[in-house]
Amino acid sequence: MPTVYLLDYVAGNVRSLSNAIEKCGYTVSRVSSPEEVANADKLILPGVGHFGHCMSQLASAGYLPAVKAHIAAGKPFMAICVGIQALFEGSVEDPGVSGLGLIKGSLDRFDDKDKSVPHIGWNSANSGSKSLHDLQPGSKYYYVHSYKYPYKAGELEAQGWTVATGTYGNETFVGAVAKDNILATQFHPEKSGVAGLRVLKSFLTSEGVKSLGQQLTGPAPTGGLTRRVIACLDVRTNDQGDLVVTKGDQYDVREKGDERGVRNLGKPVEMAKKYYEQGADEVTFLNITSFRDCPIADLPMLEILRRTAETVFVPLTIGGGIRDTVDTDGTKVSALEIATMYFKSGADKVSIGSDAVLAAEEYYSLGRKLFGNTAIEQISRAYGNQAVVVSIDPKRVFVPKQDATRHATIHTAFPGPKGEEYCWYACTIKGGRETRDMDVVELVQAVEAMGAGEILLNCIDRDGTNSGFDLELINQVKSSIRIPVIASSGAGNPSHFEEVFQKTPTDAALGAGMFHRGEYTVQQVKDHLAEKGLEVRKFEG
Ligand code: 1PR
């Protein structure tokens, strides 16, 4: 098999990319010193973390001259995500740091006044009527970034680049560029399903170079960011010691009746693949009992992730137990080390639950100061804030009057048992077992300040009820922060997804039980959304 060389300059989350390259029929060789770059025919630069981190890692390890020489020699070179950003001269993300300068111009940040930032999800890469490495007008590609190069018609083209763009809100940005031996994508081809694999293949076979910039005929691309539908698998060990997908009713995952065994709904790897093939835009695993009595390096979840990442080419999130901890042999293991193990096994994001609540409590008790030592700060510094999700398990607390509590209340359309017209949402830890004196608004604002990139907003009252999402909760949280929110808990049929997208500004919606029980497929949800005029990504088999 031909070989492609991958610049693994931060020992980061390149497993998914390796899997995608292997899926295209190539062997991956990881470059771990500048000298090895000279041996590379095809070289890929994946981008991890932020612009300054990427450039400083490349510079300090001595890669910059080798990469420049590779490109100047006309050898195939591909850059992904922060990799495309590195081709520019600079970025407002790290103003003092220079990029490679192969493209004139500097990146800026998406405007978050009227939309969530980071831009996360499936969007177009519209190359107009020009051929660009098999980008297709009807396809969608997975983006996750806060910084972008704003597209100005004709500007990069005048520098000889063929350009594809995406549109987010009222901003049009550069989604991909190509010239001669260079291809760079802001989206992640390795996470963009079959559409992304096509782009990778075009680069690897050099087929795309031959047709680059040629005039295309065919339908004009339409649309922008699609409505993201996520399948979530709660995973835990059952009483026989096997890791199974389970699902609770308001977090109680045990069967009704005398035996009270853990509800077993199937095998995690098989179910993740099934949802990928039904068109899930992301798959989330929550290890709901995290790790108990097991050396961390042997976590069964790591194996599940590794196997899932071999066949599922959409983003994978893993949550449960991400906190500083002590291994079974007494060794201290930091949350960052645990996250790194997950990333190396194929995760794209990690999700932090209980630890985020405790960190937020400390943040407020210390007068809203940050010291860089929380799990959220450490992981987002190393891998970028888009890699850190905070999963929240709130519970409604009813109060008779708005000022009956110090917490952020809402006037609810669903009064409490004593007719209370107000409520607030209390944060819980340990899978809802312990309620804390912190409301969701306090929590999301604290974790946004720490560098979380997204909120997974569960709701214990709605979980497993099939009664629809808690729209009041989602609206309250969305109006408090700028980072994206995934609505979760309560989905029982496709119209609940329509409702949450129509009645709240949520960025994504997640379902679990209705998919696991086979009542509806992800495809049916998306078909329903499309019928109602909401744009979705179509699965390409
Ligand atoms: O606290 O960092 O170790 O993380 C533990 C993680 O496990 C948290 O993300 C927490 O939400 C999750 N978790 C803990 N216990 C449970 C439980 O169910 N007993 N599951 C649990 C949370 C909620 C959602 C569920 C939606 C949609 N599950 O994941 O998928 O409610 O369900 P539905 O569509 O069927 O209504 P840490």
PDB file of C-alpha atoms in Angstrom, residues 295 326-333:
ATOM      1  CA  PRO A 295      -6.318   0.663  35.661  1.00  0.00           C
ATOM      2  CA  VAL A 326      -5.638   8.372  41.256  1.00  0.00           C
ATOM      3  CA  ASP A 327      -5.005   5.149  39.378  1.00  0.00           C
ATOM      4  CA  THR A 328      -5.483   1.728  40.957  1.00  0.00           C
ATOM      5  CA  ASP A 329      -1.724   1.564  41.698  1.00  0.00           C
ATOM      6  CA  GLY A 330      -1.808   4.925  43.494  1.00  0.00           C
ATOM      7  CA  THR A 331      -0.347   7.000  40.623  1.00  0.00           C
ATOM      8  CA  LYS A 332      -1.908  10.431  40.163  1.00  0.00           C
ATOM      9  CA  VAL A 333      -3.401  10.926  36.717  1.00  0.00           C
TER      10      VAL A 333
END
